[in-house]
Amino acid sequence: DTGVSQNPRHKITKRGQNVTFRCDPISEHNRLYWYRQTLGQGPEFLTYFQNEAQLEKSRLLSDRFSAERPKGSFSTLEIQRTEQGDSAMYLCASGRASTDTQYFGPGTRLTVL
Amino acid sequence: AQKVTQAQTEISVVEKEDVTLDCVYETRDTTYYLFWYKQPPSGELVFLIRRNSFDEQNEISGRYSWNFQKSTSSFNFTITASQVVDSAVYFCALSESNLYTGGGNKLTFGTGTQLKVEL
C-alpha cells in the first residue's frame, strides 16, 4: 500500500506568479482533502473531494485558489497571483468514504518571495 | 463550531519519563471522531489513533495510551517510558460525522504540542 504522494516537495516563487501542486492519493481512497499549515499552527482545512466532486470549500480558499480532481484520482491545487501570505505547507490527505481516518502526504512547502 | 485546544505548547522530558499530552474539544454534535497525529521534523503527519464518540474505552498500544472522557470533553494521550524518537509535534483533531455523506469530513486540529525527549 503506497502512501499519499505530493509534488513538488518544495516550491519557491516570486509574488504574483502562479503555482500548481499535485497530490496522488492512496489508490483505493475516494476522498481527497487539502489542508494548509503555517508555522506553529495545526493544519487548516481548505477543501475536499469525493471522487471528482468537490464537496466543501473553506472560506480560507480565496478566489485565487482552485482545486480539481478531474478523474477522481490525483488532484491539483493552483494558486494564482501568489502573495507572501500564501507561504505555508500545503498538505494533502486521502481516506475512504466509509471511514473517517485521513492519511497525509509529506506536503508541499511553498515560499513566496 | 468545532474547536480543539491543546494548552501545552511545549513539553520537555528526560528519556524514560512518562508524559501526558492534553486535548480538550468542543462540538455540538453527538456523533464525532477524535484523532491523534504525530508530526516528526520531516513534516509528514502520521496517524496514531481514531476514536468515535460512542466508544469511551481507553486504549493502549505498546507505550501509547489514550484516555477519552466525554464528561470533560477530553482525549488525552500518554507516552510511557518516553524515547528520543518520540520527539515530535503531536496534534489532536476532531471530525464531525456527516450522516448524509457517510463520514469523512474535514478535520479541525489543535495547535499542537511540541514534545522534546532528551537523553
mmCIF file with all atom_site columns, C-alpha atoms in Angstrom:
data_model
loop_
_atom_site.group_PDB
_atom_site.id
_atom_site.type_symbol
_atom_site.label_atom_id
_atom_site.label_alt_id
_atom_site.label_comp_id
_atom_site.label_asym_id
_atom_site.label_entity_id
_atom_site.label_seq_id
_atom_site.pdbx_PDB_ins_code
_atom_site.Cartn_x
_atom_site.Cartn_y
_atom_site.Cartn_z
_atom_site.occupancy
_atom_site.B_iso_or_equiv
_atom_site.pdbx_formal_charge
_atom_site.auth_seq_id
_atom_site.auth_comp_id
_atom_site.auth_asym_id
_atom_site.auth_atom_id
_atom_site.pdbx_PDB_model_num
ATOM 1   C CA . ASP A 1 1   ? 0.000   0.000  0.000   1.00 0.00 ? 1   ASP A CA 1
ATOM 2   C CA . THR A 1 2   ? 1.840   3.085  -1.192  1.00 0.00 ? 2   THR A CA 1
ATOM 3   C CA . GLY A 1 3   ? 1.085   6.237  0.720   1.00 0.00 ? 3   GLY A CA 1
ATOM 4   C CA . VAL A 1 4   ? -0.110  9.652  -0.364  1.00 0.00 ? 4   VAL A CA 1
ATOM 5   C CA . SER A 1 5   ? 2.435   11.432 -2.532  1.00 0.00 ? 5   SER A CA 1
ATOM 6   C CA . GLN A 1 6   ? 2.775   15.141 -3.243  1.00 0.00 ? 6   GLN A CA 1
ATOM 7   C CA . ASN A 1 7   ? 4.823   17.051 -5.780  1.00 0.00 ? 7   ASN A CA 1
ATOM 8   C CA . PRO A 1 8   ? 6.816   19.162 -5.671  1.00 0.00 ? 8   PRO A CA 1
ATOM 9   C CA . ARG A 1 9   ? 8.053   18.893 -2.096  1.00 0.00 ? 9   ARG A CA 1
ATOM 10  C CA . HIS A 1 10  ? 9.332   22.455 -2.136  1.00 0.00 ? 10  HIS A CA 1
ATOM 11  C CA . LYS A 1 11  ? 8.413   25.446 -4.268  1.00 0.00 ? 11  LYS A CA 1
ATOM 12  C CA . ILE A 1 12  ? 9.931   28.906 -4.190  1.00 0.00 ? 12  ILE A CA 1
ATOM 13  C CA . THR A 1 13  ? 8.214   31.531 -6.269  1.00 0.00 ? 13  THR A CA 1
ATOM 14  C CA . LYS A 1 14  ? 8.021   35.269 -6.656  1.00 0.00 ? 14  LYS A CA 1
ATOM 15  C CA . ARG A 1 15  ? 4.981   37.221 -5.616  1.00 0.00 ? 15  ARG A CA 1
ATOM 16  C CA . GLY A 1 16  ? 2.438   37.411 -8.383  1.00 0.00 ? 16  GLY A CA 1
ATOM 17  C CA . GLN A 1 17  ? 3.368   34.108 -10.028 1.00 0.00 ? 17  GLN A CA 1
ATOM 18  C CA . ASN A 1 18  ? 1.010   31.143 -10.340 1.00 0.00 ? 18  ASN A CA 1
ATOM 19  C CA . VAL A 1 19  ? 1.865   27.790 -8.783  1.00 0.00 ? 19  VAL A CA 1
ATOM 20  C CA . THR A 1 20  ? 0.324   24.336 -9.038  1.00 0.00 ? 20  THR A CA 1
ATOM 21  C CA . PHE A 1 21  ? 0.726   21.401 -6.681  1.00 0.00 ? 21  PHE A CA 1
ATOM 22  C CA . ARG A 1 22  ? -0.173  17.793 -7.279  1.00 0.00 ? 22  ARG A CA 1
ATOM 23  C CA . CYS A 1 23  ? -1.440  15.129 -4.901  1.00 0.00 ? 23  CYS A CA 1
ATOM 24  C CA . ASP A 1 24  ? -1.711  11.403 -5.621  1.00 0.00 ? 24  ASP A CA 1
ATOM 25  C CA . PRO A 1 25  ? -3.874  9.674  -3.008  1.00 0.00 ? 25  PRO A CA 1
ATOM 26  C CA . ILE A 1 26  ? -3.771  6.079  -1.846  1.00 0.00 ? 26  ILE A CA 1
ATOM 27  C CA . SER A 1 27  ? -5.244  4.207  -4.789  1.00 0.00 ? 27  SER A CA 1
ATOM 28  C CA . GLU A 1 28  ? -8.440  2.819  -3.270  1.00 0.00 ? 28  GLU A CA 1
ATOM 29  C CA . HIS A 1 29  ? -9.331  6.043  -1.438  1.00 0.00 ? 29  HIS A CA 1
ATOM 30  C CA . ASN A 1 30  ? -12.135 8.087  -2.951  1.00 0.00 ? 30  ASN A CA 1
ATOM 31  C CA . ARG A 1 31  ? -11.882 11.013 -0.512  1.00 0.00 ? 31  ARG A CA 1
ATOM 32  C CA . LEU A 1 32  ? -9.141  13.594 -1.020  1.00 0.00 ? 32  LEU A CA 1
ATOM 33  C CA . TYR A 1 33  ? -8.509  16.588 1.224   1.00 0.00 ? 33  TYR A CA 1
ATOM 34  C CA . TRP A 1 34  ? -6.328  19.693 1.080   1.00 0.00 ? 34  TRP A CA 1
ATOM 35  C CA . TYR A 1 35  ? -5.067  21.494 4.181   1.00 0.00 ? 35  TYR A CA 1
ATOM 36  C CA . ARG A 1 36  ? -2.714  24.407 4.801   1.00 0.00 ? 36  ARG A CA 1
ATOM 37  C CA . GLN A 1 37  ? -0.319  24.605 7.724   1.00 0.00 ? 37  GLN A CA 1
ATOM 38  C CA . THR A 1 38  ? 1.607   27.691 8.800   1.00 0.00 ? 38  THR A CA 1
ATOM 39  C CA . LEU A 1 39  ? 4.464   27.723 11.268  1.00 0.00 ? 39  LEU A CA 1
ATOM 40  C CA . GLY A 1 40  ? 3.445   26.843 14.809  1.00 0.00 ? 40  GLY A CA 1
ATOM 41  C CA . GLN A 1 41  ? -0.145  26.062 13.858  1.00 0.00 ? 41  GLN A CA 1
ATOM 42  C CA . GLY A 1 42  ? -2.179  22.971 13.164  1.00 0.00 ? 42  GLY A CA 1
ATOM 43  C CA . PRO A 1 43  ? -3.338  22.210 9.638   1.00 0.00 ? 43  PRO A CA 1
ATOM 44  C CA . GLU A 1 44  ? -6.397  24.133 8.463   1.00 0.00 ? 44  GLU A CA 1
ATOM 45  C CA . PHE A 1 45  ? -8.933  22.614 6.111   1.00 0.00 ? 45  PHE A CA 1
ATOM 46  C CA . LEU A 1 46  ? -9.145  24.060 2.592   1.00 0.00 ? 46  LEU A CA 1
ATOM 47  C CA . THR A 1 47  ? -11.312 21.708 0.524   1.00 0.00 ? 47  THR A CA 1
ATOM 48  C CA . TYR A 1 48  ? -12.220 18.100 -0.122  1.00 0.00 ? 48  TYR A CA 1
ATOM 49  C CA . PHE A 1 49  ? -13.379 15.815 -2.915  1.00 0.00 ? 49  PHE A CA 1
ATOM 50  C CA . GLN A 1 50  ? -15.339 12.626 -3.063  1.00 0.00 ? 50  GLN A CA 1
ATOM 51  C CA . ASN A 1 51  ? -14.291 11.053 -6.332  1.00 0.00 ? 51  ASN A CA 1
ATOM 52  C CA . GLU A 1 52  ? -14.287 14.002 -8.760  1.00 0.00 ? 52  GLU A CA 1
ATOM 53  C CA . ALA A 1 53  ? -16.889 16.059 -6.898  1.00 0.00 ? 53  ALA A CA 1
ATOM 54  C CA . GLN A 1 54  ? -15.675 18.955 -4.756  1.00 0.00 ? 54  GLN A CA 1
ATOM 55  C CA . LEU A 1 55  ? -17.996 18.722 -1.744  1.00 0.00 ? 55  LEU A CA 1
ATOM 56  C CA . GLU A 1 56  ? -16.812 21.519 0.509   1.00 0.00 ? 56  GLU A CA 1
ATOM 57  C CA . LYS A 1 57  ? -14.588 24.579 0.362   1.00 0.00 ? 57  LYS A CA 1
ATOM 58  C CA . SER A 1 58  ? -13.347 26.602 3.307   1.00 0.00 ? 58  SER A CA 1
ATOM 59  C CA . ARG A 1 59  ? -13.712 30.365 3.470   1.00 0.00 ? 59  ARG A CA 1
ATOM 60  C CA . LEU A 1 60  ? -9.904  30.306 3.610   1.00 0.00 ? 60  LEU A CA 1
ATOM 61  C CA . LEU A 1 61  ? -9.962  29.333 -0.052  1.00 0.00 ? 61  LEU A CA 1
ATOM 62  C CA . SER A 1 62  ? -9.984  32.699 -1.773  1.00 0.00 ? 62  SER A CA 1
ATOM 63  C CA . ASP A 1 63  ? -10.800 33.213 -5.445  1.00 0.00 ? 63  ASP A CA 1
ATOM 64  C CA . ARG A 1 64  ? -7.107  32.862 -6.220  1.00 0.00 ? 64  ARG A CA 1
ATOM 65  C CA . PHE A 1 65  ? -7.189  29.224 -5.135  1.00 0.00 ? 65  PHE A CA 1
ATOM 66  C CA . SER A 1 66  ? -8.679  26.455 -7.235  1.00 0.00 ? 66  SER A CA 1
ATOM 67  C CA . ALA A 1 67  ? -8.590  22.714 -6.821  1.00 0.00 ? 67  ALA A CA 1
ATOM 68  C CA . GLU A 1 68  ? -9.511  19.954 -9.220  1.00 0.00 ? 68  GLU A CA 1
ATOM 69  C CA . ARG A 1 69  ? -9.741  16.207 -9.260  1.00 0.00 ? 69  ARG A CA 1
ATOM 70  C CA . PRO A 1 70  ? -10.762 15.553 -12.855 1.00 0.00 ? 70  PRO A CA 1
ATOM 71  C CA . LYS A 1 71  ? -10.813 11.763 -12.943 1.00 0.00 ? 71  LYS A CA 1
ATOM 72  C CA . GLY A 1 72  ? -11.318 11.071 -9.283  1.00 0.00 ? 72  GLY A CA 1
ATOM 73  C CA . SER A 1 73  ? -7.708  10.055 -8.836  1.00 0.00 ? 73  SER A CA 1
ATOM 74  C CA . PHE A 1 74  ? -4.973  12.683 -8.455  1.00 0.00 ? 74  PHE A CA 1
ATOM 75  C CA . SER A 1 75  ? -5.767  16.279 -7.548  1.00 0.00 ? 75  SER A CA 1
ATOM 76  C CA . THR A 1 76  ? -4.175  19.637 -8.276  1.00 0.00 ? 76  THR A CA 1
ATOM 77  C CA . LEU A 1 77  ? -4.240  22.805 -6.216  1.00 0.00 ? 77  LEU A CA 1
ATOM 78  C CA . GLU A 1 78  ? -3.472  26.020 -8.068  1.00 0.00 ? 78  GLU A CA 1
ATOM 79  C CA . ILE A 1 79  ? -2.742  29.375 -6.508  1.00 0.00 ? 79  ILE A CA 1
ATOM 80  C CA . GLN A 1 80  ? -2.896  32.340 -8.852  1.00 0.00 ? 80  GLN A CA 1
ATOM 81  C CA . ARG A 1 81  ? -1.101  35.652 -8.262  1.00 0.00 ? 81  ARG A CA 1
ATOM 82  C CA . THR A 1 82  ? 0.670   34.357 -5.175  1.00 0.00 ? 82  THR A CA 1
ATOM 83  C CA . GLU A 1 83  ? 1.092   36.607 -2.163  1.00 0.00 ? 83  GLU A CA 1
ATOM 84  C CA . GLN A 1 84  ? 3.601   36.395 0.657   1.00 0.00 ? 84  GLN A CA 1
ATOM 85  C CA . GLY A 1 85  ? 0.797   35.325 2.980   1.00 0.00 ? 85  GLY A CA 1
ATOM 86  C CA . ASP A 1 86  ? 0.379   32.172 0.896   1.00 0.00 ? 86  ASP A CA 1
ATOM 87  C CA . SER A 1 87  ? 3.705   30.868 2.199   1.00 0.00 ? 87  SER A CA 1
ATOM 88  C CA . ALA A 1 88  ? 2.861   27.685 4.069   1.00 0.00 ? 88  ALA A CA 1
ATOM 89  C CA . MET A 1 89  ? 2.950   23.902 3.951   1.00 0.00 ? 89  MET A CA 1
ATOM 90  C CA . TYR A 1 90  ? 0.170   22.515 1.764   1.00 0.00 ? 90  TYR A CA 1
ATOM 91  C CA . LEU A 1 91  ? -0.905  19.078 2.901   1.00 0.00 ? 91  LEU A CA 1
ATOM 92  C CA . CYS A 1 92  ? -2.964  16.509 1.054   1.00 0.00 ? 92  CYS A CA 1
ATOM 93  C CA . ALA A 1 93  ? -4.760  13.616 2.721   1.00 0.00 ? 93  ALA A CA 1
ATOM 94  C CA . SER A 1 94  ? -6.898  10.769 1.475   1.00 0.00 ? 94  SER A CA 1
ATOM 95  C CA . GLY A 1 95  ? -9.392  8.377  3.011   1.00 0.00 ? 95  GLY A CA 1
ATOM 96  C CA . ARG A 1 96  ? -12.256 6.008  2.302   1.00 0.00 ? 96  ARG A CA 1
ATOM 97  C CA . ALA A 1 97  ? -15.760 7.409  2.427   1.00 0.00 ? 97  ALA A CA 1
ATOM 98  C CA . SER A 1 98  ? -16.834 4.690  4.826   1.00 0.00 ? 98  SER A CA 1
ATOM 99  C CA . THR A 1 99  ? -14.249 5.574  7.462   1.00 0.00 ? 99  THR A CA 1
ATOM 100 C CA . ASP A 1 100 ? -13.053 8.832  8.906   1.00 0.00 ? 100 ASP A CA 1
ATOM 101 C CA . THR A 1 101 ? -9.318  8.267  9.025   1.00 0.00 ? 101 THR A CA 1
ATOM 102 C CA . GLN A 1 102 ? -7.324  10.570 6.775   1.00 0.00 ? 102 GLN A CA 1
ATOM 103 C CA . TYR A 1 103 ? -3.790  9.650  5.771   1.00 0.00 ? 103 TYR A CA 1
ATOM 104 C CA . PHE A 1 104 ? -1.487  12.520 4.954   1.00 0.00 ? 104 PHE A CA 1
ATOM 105 C CA . GLY A 1 105 ? 1.185   13.047 2.354   1.00 0.00 ? 105 GLY A CA 1
ATOM 106 C CA . PRO A 1 106 ? 4.556   14.702 3.014   1.00 0.00 ? 106 PRO A CA 1
ATOM 107 C CA . GLY A 1 107 ? 3.307   18.136 1.975   1.00 0.00 ? 107 GLY A CA 1
ATOM 108 C CA . THR A 1 108 ? 4.498   20.841 -0.395  1.00 0.00 ? 108 THR A CA 1
ATOM 109 C CA . ARG A 1 109 ? 6.294   23.724 1.245   1.00 0.00 ? 109 ARG A CA 1
ATOM 110 C CA . LEU A 1 110 ? 5.604   26.977 -0.604  1.00 0.00 ? 110 LEU A CA 1
ATOM 111 C CA . THR A 1 111 ? 7.757   30.051 -0.121  1.00 0.00 ? 111 THR A CA 1
ATOM 112 C CA . VAL A 1 112 ? 6.621   33.262 -1.786  1.00 0.00 ? 112 VAL A CA 1
ATOM 113 C CA . LEU A 1 113 ? 9.360   35.882 -2.044  1.00 0.00 ? 113 LEU A CA 1
ATOM 114 C CA . ALA B 2 1   ? -18.418 25.325 15.572  1.00 0.00 ? 1   ALA B CA 1
ATOM 115 C CA . GLN B 2 2   ? -15.794 22.776 16.411  1.00 0.00 ? 2   GLN B CA 1
ATOM 116 C CA . LYS B 2 3   ? -12.739 23.642 18.425  1.00 0.00 ? 3   LYS B CA 1
ATOM 117 C CA . VAL B 2 4   ? -9.728  21.713 19.718  1.00 0.00 ? 4   VAL B CA 1
ATOM 118 C CA . THR B 2 5   ? -7.494  23.100 22.430  1.00 0.00 ? 5   THR B CA 1
ATOM 119 C CA . GLN B 2 6   ? -4.024  21.832 23.209  1.00 0.00 ? 6   GLN B CA 1
ATOM 120 C CA . ALA B 2 7   ? -2.927  24.102 26.011  1.00 0.00 ? 7   ALA B CA 1
ATOM 121 C CA . GLN B 2 8   ? 0.589   22.676 26.291  1.00 0.00 ? 8   GLN B CA 1
ATOM 122 C CA . THR B 2 9   ? 2.726   24.365 23.674  1.00 0.00 ? 9   THR B CA 1
ATOM 123 C CA . GLU B 2 10  ? 5.939   22.553 24.533  1.00 0.00 ? 10  GLU B CA 1
ATOM 124 C CA . ILE B 2 11  ? 6.912   19.776 26.921  1.00 0.00 ? 11  ILE B CA 1
ATOM 125 C CA . SER B 2 12  ? 10.446  18.622 27.688  1.00 0.00 ? 12  SER B CA 1
ATOM 126 C CA . VAL B 2 13  ? 11.132  15.333 29.438  1.00 0.00 ? 13  VAL B CA 1
ATOM 127 C CA . VAL B 2 14  ? 14.073  13.094 30.057  1.00 0.00 ? 14  VAL B CA 1
ATOM 128 C CA . GLU B 2 15  ? 14.102  9.714  28.372  1.00 0.00 ? 15  GLU B CA 1
ATOM 129 C CA . LYS B 2 16  ? 12.119  7.016  30.187  1.00 0.00 ? 16  LYS B CA 1
ATOM 130 C CA . GLU B 2 17  ? 9.802   9.508  31.826  1.00 0.00 ? 17  GLU B CA 1
ATOM 131 C CA . ASP B 2 18  ? 6.064   9.202  31.248  1.00 0.00 ? 18  ASP B CA 1
ATOM 132 C CA . VAL B 2 19  ? 4.372   12.172 29.618  1.00 0.00 ? 19  VAL B CA 1
ATOM 133 C CA . THR B 2 20  ? 0.721   13.097 29.050  1.00 0.00 ? 20  THR B CA 1
ATOM 134 C CA . LEU B 2 21  ? -0.427  15.394 26.266  1.00 0.00 ? 21  LEU B CA 1
ATOM 135 C CA . ASP B 2 22  ? -3.743  17.104 26.900  1.00 0.00 ? 22  ASP B CA 1
ATOM 136 C CA . CYS B 2 23  ? -6.547  17.663 24.417  1.00 0.00 ? 23  CYS B CA 1
ATOM 137 C CA . VAL B 2 24  ? -9.881  19.359 25.068  1.00 0.00 ? 24  VAL B CA 1
ATOM 138 C CA . TYR B 2 25  ? -12.508 19.649 22.369  1.00 0.00 ? 25  TYR B CA 1
ATOM 139 C CA . GLU B 2 26  ? -15.793 21.430 21.713  1.00 0.00 ? 26  GLU B CA 1
ATOM 140 C CA . THR B 2 27  ? -18.570 20.253 19.437  1.00 0.00 ? 27  THR B CA 1
ATOM 141 C CA . ARG B 2 28  ? -22.343 20.425 19.323  1.00 0.00 ? 28  ARG B CA 1
ATOM 142 C CA . ASP B 2 29  ? -22.690 17.059 17.648  1.00 0.00 ? 29  ASP B CA 1
ATOM 143 C CA . THR B 2 30  ? -23.323 13.801 19.433  1.00 0.00 ? 30  THR B CA 1
ATOM 144 C CA . THR B 2 31  ? -21.520 11.803 16.738  1.00 0.00 ? 31  THR B CA 1
ATOM 145 C CA . TYR B 2 32  ? -17.925 12.713 16.105  1.00 0.00 ? 32  TYR B CA 1
ATOM 146 C CA . TYR B 2 33  ? -14.416 11.284 15.829  1.00 0.00 ? 33  TYR B CA 1
ATOM 147 C CA . LEU B 2 34  ? -11.235 12.198 17.660  1.00 0.00 ? 34  LEU B CA 1
ATOM 148 C CA . PHE B 2 35  ? -7.722  11.647 16.370  1.00 0.00 ? 35  PHE B CA 1
ATOM 149 C CA . TRP B 2 36  ? -4.098  11.977 17.340  1.00 0.00 ? 36  TRP B CA 1
ATOM 150 C CA . TYR B 2 37  ? -1.400  12.565 14.744  1.00 0.00 ? 37  TYR B CA 1
ATOM 151 C CA . LYS B 2 38  ? 2.365   12.800 15.140  1.00 0.00 ? 38  LYS B CA 1
ATOM 152 C CA . GLN B 2 39  ? 4.425   15.231 13.056  1.00 0.00 ? 39  GLN B CA 1
ATOM 153 C CA . PRO B 2 40  ? 8.162   14.485 13.267  1.00 0.00 ? 40  PRO B CA 1
ATOM 154 C CA . PRO B 2 41  ? 10.743  17.007 11.998  1.00 0.00 ? 41  PRO B CA 1
ATOM 155 C CA . SER B 2 42  ? 10.382  15.556 8.487   1.00 0.00 ? 42  SER B CA 1
ATOM 156 C CA . GLY B 2 43  ? 6.924   17.165 8.401   1.00 0.00 ? 43  GLY B CA 1
ATOM 157 C CA . GLU B 2 44  ? 4.638   14.282 7.437   1.00 0.00 ? 44  GLU B CA 1
ATOM 158 C CA . LEU B 2 45  ? 1.605   13.780 9.670   1.00 0.00 ? 45  LEU B CA 1
ATOM 159 C CA . VAL B 2 46  ? 1.467   10.215 10.957  1.00 0.00 ? 46  VAL B CA 1
ATOM 160 C CA . PHE B 2 47  ? -1.869  8.801  12.076  1.00 0.00 ? 47  PHE B CA 1
ATOM 161 C CA . LEU B 2 48  ? -1.833  7.344  15.595  1.00 0.00 ? 48  LEU B CA 1
ATOM 162 C CA . ILE B 2 49  ? -5.404  6.687  16.686  1.00 0.00 ? 49  ILE B CA 1
ATOM 163 C CA . ARG B 2 50  ? -9.070  7.331  15.912  1.00 0.00 ? 50  ARG B CA 1
ATOM 164 C CA . ARG B 2 51  ? -11.868 7.206  18.463  1.00 0.00 ? 51  ARG B CA 1
ATOM 165 C CA . ASN B 2 52  ? -15.602 7.623  17.877  1.00 0.00 ? 52  ASN B CA 1
ATOM 166 C CA . SER B 2 53  ? -17.814 9.461  20.325  1.00 0.00 ? 53  SER B CA 1
ATOM 167 C CA . PHE B 2 54  ? -19.666 6.335  21.408  1.00 0.00 ? 54  PHE B CA 1
ATOM 168 C CA . ASP B 2 55  ? -16.570 4.438  22.445  1.00 0.00 ? 55  ASP B CA 1
ATOM 169 C CA . GLU B 2 56  ? -15.151 5.700  25.713  1.00 0.00 ? 56  GLU B CA 1
ATOM 170 C CA . GLN B 2 57  ? -12.968 2.695  26.334  1.00 0.00 ? 57  GLN B CA 1
ATOM 171 C CA . ASN B 2 58  ? -9.373  3.615  26.949  1.00 0.00 ? 58  ASN B CA 1
ATOM 172 C CA . GLU B 2 59  ? -6.889  2.180  24.510  1.00 0.00 ? 59  GLU B CA 1
ATOM 173 C CA . ILE B 2 60  ? -3.337  1.016  24.877  1.00 0.00 ? 60  ILE B CA 1
ATOM 174 C CA . SER B 2 61  ? -0.929  0.346  22.042  1.00 0.00 ? 61  SER B CA 1
ATOM 175 C CA . GLY B 2 62  ? 2.557   -0.501 23.199  1.00 0.00 ? 62  GLY B CA 1
ATOM 176 C CA . ARG B 2 63  ? 3.920   2.528  25.055  1.00 0.00 ? 63  ARG B CA 1
ATOM 177 C CA . TYR B 2 64  ? 0.987   4.691  23.927  1.00 0.00 ? 64  TYR B CA 1
ATOM 178 C CA . SER B 2 65  ? -2.337  5.008  25.717  1.00 0.00 ? 65  SER B CA 1
ATOM 179 C CA . TRP B 2 66  ? -5.341  7.227  25.282  1.00 0.00 ? 66  TRP B CA 1
ATOM 180 C CA . ASN B 2 67  ? -7.925  8.380  27.827  1.00 0.00 ? 67  ASN B CA 1
ATOM 181 C CA . PHE B 2 68  ? -11.232 9.572  26.367  1.00 0.00 ? 68  PHE B CA 1
ATOM 182 C CA . GLN B 2 69  ? -13.654 11.250 28.786  1.00 0.00 ? 69  GLN B CA 1
ATOM 183 C CA . LYS B 2 70  ? -16.851 12.696 27.318  1.00 0.00 ? 70  LYS B CA 1
ATOM 184 C CA . SER B 2 71  ? -17.815 14.245 30.652  1.00 0.00 ? 71  SER B CA 1
ATOM 185 C CA . THR B 2 72  ? -14.855 16.601 30.452  1.00 0.00 ? 72  THR B CA 1
ATOM 186 C CA . SER B 2 73  ? -14.593 16.662 26.618  1.00 0.00 ? 73  SER B CA 1
ATOM 187 C CA . SER B 2 74  ? -11.021 15.462 26.814  1.00 0.00 ? 74  SER B CA 1
ATOM 188 C CA . PHE B 2 75  ? -8.954  12.974 24.842  1.00 0.00 ? 75  PHE B CA 1
ATOM 189 C CA . ASN B 2 76  ? -5.538  12.786 26.465  1.00 0.00 ? 76  ASN B CA 1
ATOM 190 C CA . PHE B 2 77  ? -2.524  10.888 25.174  1.00 0.00 ? 77  PHE B CA 1
ATOM 191 C CA . THR B 2 78  ? 0.111   9.302  27.401  1.00 0.00 ? 78  THR B CA 1
ATOM 192 C CA . ILE B 2 79  ? 3.500   8.022  26.326  1.00 0.00 ? 79  ILE B CA 1
ATOM 193 C CA . THR B 2 80  ? 5.053   5.642  28.833  1.00 0.00 ? 80  THR B CA 1
ATOM 194 C CA . ALA B 2 81  ? 8.828   5.382  29.129  1.00 0.00 ? 81  ALA B CA 1
ATOM 195 C CA . SER B 2 82  ? 9.428   8.083  26.513  1.00 0.00 ? 82  SER B CA 1
ATOM 196 C CA . GLN B 2 83  ? 12.221  7.735  23.990  1.00 0.00 ? 83  GLN B CA 1
ATOM 197 C CA . VAL B 2 84  ? 14.186  10.254 21.942  1.00 0.00 ? 84  VAL B CA 1
ATOM 198 C CA . VAL B 2 85  ? 12.361  9.018  18.813  1.00 0.00 ? 85  VAL B CA 1
ATOM 199 C CA . ASP B 2 86  ? 9.107   10.258 20.352  1.00 0.00 ? 86  ASP B CA 1
ATOM 200 C CA . SER B 2 87  ? 10.296  13.843 19.878  1.00 0.00 ? 87  SER B CA 1
ATOM 201 C CA . ALA B 2 88  ? 7.789   15.469 17.535  1.00 0.00 ? 88  ALA B CA 1
ATOM 202 C CA . VAL B 2 89  ? 4.776   17.747 17.419  1.00 0.00 ? 89  VAL B CA 1
ATOM 203 C CA . TYR B 2 90  ? 1.585   15.936 18.365  1.00 0.00 ? 90  TYR B CA 1
ATOM 204 C CA . PHE B 2 91  ? -1.783  17.099 17.098  1.00 0.00 ? 91  PHE B CA 1
ATOM 205 C CA . CYS B 2 92  ? -5.228  16.288 18.390  1.00 0.00 ? 92  CYS B CA 1
ATOM 206 C CA . ALA B 2 93  ? -8.043  16.609 15.848  1.00 0.00 ? 93  ALA B CA 1
ATOM 207 C CA . LEU B 2 94  ? -11.826 16.415 15.696  1.00 0.00 ? 94  LEU B CA 1
ATOM 208 C CA . SER B 2 95  ? -14.115 15.378 12.863  1.00 0.00 ? 95  SER B CA 1
ATOM 209 C CA . GLU B 2 96  ? -17.865 15.546 12.896  1.00 0.00 ? 96  GLU B CA 1
ATOM 210 C CA . SER B 2 97  ? -19.617 12.653 11.220  1.00 0.00 ? 97  SER B CA 1
ATOM 211 C CA . ASN B 2 98  ? -21.979 13.630 8.441   1.00 0.00 ? 98  ASN B CA 1
ATOM 212 C CA . LEU B 2 99  ? -24.824 11.148 8.283   1.00 0.00 ? 99  LEU B CA 1
ATOM 213 C CA . TYR B 2 100 ? -25.619 12.190 4.702   1.00 0.00 ? 100 TYR B CA 1
ATOM 214 C CA . THR B 2 101 ? -22.146 11.743 3.238   1.00 0.00 ? 101 THR B CA 1
ATOM 215 C CA . GLY B 2 102 ? -21.143 8.780  5.359   1.00 0.00 ? 102 GLY B CA 1
ATOM 216 C CA . GLY B 2 103 ? -18.477 10.488 7.359   1.00 0.00 ? 103 GLY B CA 1
ATOM 217 C CA . GLY B 2 104 ? -15.025 11.519 6.208   1.00 0.00 ? 104 GLY B CA 1
ATOM 218 C CA . ASN B 2 105 ? -15.466 15.163 6.945   1.00 0.00 ? 105 ASN B CA 1
ATOM 219 C CA . LYS B 2 106 ? -12.851 17.821 7.480   1.00 0.00 ? 106 LYS B CA 1
ATOM 220 C CA . LEU B 2 107 ? -10.580 17.671 10.486  1.00 0.00 ? 107 LEU B CA 1
ATOM 221 C CA . THR B 2 108 ? -10.287 20.513 12.965  1.00 0.00 ? 108 THR B CA 1
ATOM 222 C CA . PHE B 2 109 ? -6.828  20.460 14.535  1.00 0.00 ? 109 PHE B CA 1
ATOM 223 C CA . GLY B 2 110 ? -5.447  21.884 17.728  1.00 0.00 ? 110 GLY B CA 1
ATOM 224 C CA . THR B 2 111 ? -2.293  23.970 17.649  1.00 0.00 ? 111 THR B CA 1
ATOM 225 C CA . GLY B 2 112 ? -0.140  21.012 18.617  1.00 0.00 ? 112 GLY B CA 1
ATOM 226 C CA . THR B 2 113 ? 2.202   20.144 21.471  1.00 0.00 ? 113 THR B CA 1
ATOM 227 C CA . GLN B 2 114 ? 5.934   20.026 20.798  1.00 0.00 ? 114 GLN B CA 1
ATOM 228 C CA . LEU B 2 115 ? 7.409   17.122 22.756  1.00 0.00 ? 115 LEU B CA 1
ATOM 229 C CA . LYS B 2 116 ? 11.164  17.058 23.318  1.00 0.00 ? 116 LYS B CA 1
ATOM 230 C CA . VAL B 2 117 ? 12.651  13.928 24.807  1.00 0.00 ? 117 VAL B CA 1
ATOM 231 C CA . GLU B 2 118 ? 16.251  14.315 25.921  1.00 0.00 ? 118 GLU B CA 1
ATOM 232 C CA . LEU B 2 119 ? 18.833  11.782 26.992  1.00 0.00 ? 119 LEU B CA 1
#
